[in-house]
mmCIF file of C-alpha atoms in Angstrom:
data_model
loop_
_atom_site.group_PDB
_atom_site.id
_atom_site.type_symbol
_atom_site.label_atom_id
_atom_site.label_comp_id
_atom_site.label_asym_id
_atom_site.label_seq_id
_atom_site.Cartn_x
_atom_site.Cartn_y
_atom_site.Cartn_z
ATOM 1 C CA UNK A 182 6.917 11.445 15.521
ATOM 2 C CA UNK A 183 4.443 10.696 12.354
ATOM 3 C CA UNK A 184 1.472 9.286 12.861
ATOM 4 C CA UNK A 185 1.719 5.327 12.896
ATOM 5 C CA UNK A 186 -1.717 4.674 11.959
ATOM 6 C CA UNK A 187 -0.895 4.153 8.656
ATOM 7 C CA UNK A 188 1.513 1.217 9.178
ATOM 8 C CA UNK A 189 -1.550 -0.492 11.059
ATOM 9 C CA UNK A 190 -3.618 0.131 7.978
ATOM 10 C CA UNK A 191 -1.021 -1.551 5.758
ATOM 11 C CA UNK A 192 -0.373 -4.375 8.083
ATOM 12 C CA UNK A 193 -4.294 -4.960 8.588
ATOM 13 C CA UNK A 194 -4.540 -4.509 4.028
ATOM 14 C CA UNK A 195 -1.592 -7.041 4.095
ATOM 15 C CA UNK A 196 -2.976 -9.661 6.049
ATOM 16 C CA UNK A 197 -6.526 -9.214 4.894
ATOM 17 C CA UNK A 198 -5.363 -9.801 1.353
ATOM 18 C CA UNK A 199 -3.206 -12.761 2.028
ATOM 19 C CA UNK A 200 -6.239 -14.517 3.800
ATOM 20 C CA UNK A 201 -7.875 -13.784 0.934
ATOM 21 C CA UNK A 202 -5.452 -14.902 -1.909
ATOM 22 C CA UNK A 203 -4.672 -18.102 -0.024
ATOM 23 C CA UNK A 204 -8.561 -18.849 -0.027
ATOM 24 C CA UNK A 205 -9.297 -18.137 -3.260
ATOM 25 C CA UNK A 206 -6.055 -20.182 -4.295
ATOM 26 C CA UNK A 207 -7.051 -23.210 -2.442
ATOM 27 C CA UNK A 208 -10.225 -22.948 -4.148
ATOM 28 C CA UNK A 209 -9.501 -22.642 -7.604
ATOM 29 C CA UNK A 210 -9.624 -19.351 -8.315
ATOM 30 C CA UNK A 211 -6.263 -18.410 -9.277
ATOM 31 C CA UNK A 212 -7.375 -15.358 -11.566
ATOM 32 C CA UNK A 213 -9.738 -14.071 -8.641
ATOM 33 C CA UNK A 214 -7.008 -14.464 -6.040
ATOM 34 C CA UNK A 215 -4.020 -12.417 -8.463
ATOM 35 C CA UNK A 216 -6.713 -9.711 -8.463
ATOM 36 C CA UNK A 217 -7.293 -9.613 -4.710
ATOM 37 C CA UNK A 218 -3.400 -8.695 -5.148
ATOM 38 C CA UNK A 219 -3.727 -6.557 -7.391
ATOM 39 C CA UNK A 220 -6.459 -4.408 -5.645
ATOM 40 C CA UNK A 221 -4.490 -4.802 -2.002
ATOM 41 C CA UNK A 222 -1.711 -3.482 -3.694
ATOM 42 C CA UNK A 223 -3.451 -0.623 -5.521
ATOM 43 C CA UNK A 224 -5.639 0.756 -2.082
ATOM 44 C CA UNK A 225 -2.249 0.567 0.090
ATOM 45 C CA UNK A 226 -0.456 2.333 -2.810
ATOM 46 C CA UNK A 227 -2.823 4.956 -2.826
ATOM 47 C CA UNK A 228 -2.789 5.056 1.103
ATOM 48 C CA UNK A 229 0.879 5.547 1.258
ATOM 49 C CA UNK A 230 1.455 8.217 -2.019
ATOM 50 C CA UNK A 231 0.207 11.365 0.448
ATOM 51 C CA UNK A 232 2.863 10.568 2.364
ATOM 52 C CA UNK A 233 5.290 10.183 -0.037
ATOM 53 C CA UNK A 234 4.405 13.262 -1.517
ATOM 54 C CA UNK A 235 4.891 15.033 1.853
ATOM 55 C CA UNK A 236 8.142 13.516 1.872
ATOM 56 C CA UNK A 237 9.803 15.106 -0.802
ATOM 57 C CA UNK A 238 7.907 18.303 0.003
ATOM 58 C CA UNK A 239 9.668 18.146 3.244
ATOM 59 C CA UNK A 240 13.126 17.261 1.026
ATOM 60 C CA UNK A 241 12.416 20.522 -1.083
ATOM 61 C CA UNK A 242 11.812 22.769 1.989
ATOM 62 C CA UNK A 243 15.341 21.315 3.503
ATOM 63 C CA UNK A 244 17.611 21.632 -0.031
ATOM 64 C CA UNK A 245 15.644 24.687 -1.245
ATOM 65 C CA UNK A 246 15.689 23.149 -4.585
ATOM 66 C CA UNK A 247 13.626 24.585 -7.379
ATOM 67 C CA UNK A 248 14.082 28.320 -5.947
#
């Protein structure tokens, strides 16, 4: 089985950032909090693309495409 650490990263990055944007919303800061999105969704984006690379390496290797 994969390693499920990475699903406790993103769940950990989605709550921290929704603490966050609901703060900053609440105080005013509506361009601040859109950008605490923004970022959230950039780090776990570039958390998750190794993986998804290694999917469709593993989706090559199984179709033998490109040989």
């Amino acid at each position: 089985m994969a390693d499920v650490s990475i699903i406790f990263f993103l769940m950990a990055l989605a709550i921290a950032v929704t603490i966050l944007h609901t703060f900053l919303k609440q105080a005013g800061r509506d361009e601040y909090a859109y950008l605490a999105l923004v970022v959230g969704l950039a780090i776990g984006l570039l958390k998750v693309l190794p993986v998804i690379q290694e999917l469709f390496a593993g989706v090559e290797a199984v179709f033998m495409l490109y040989d």
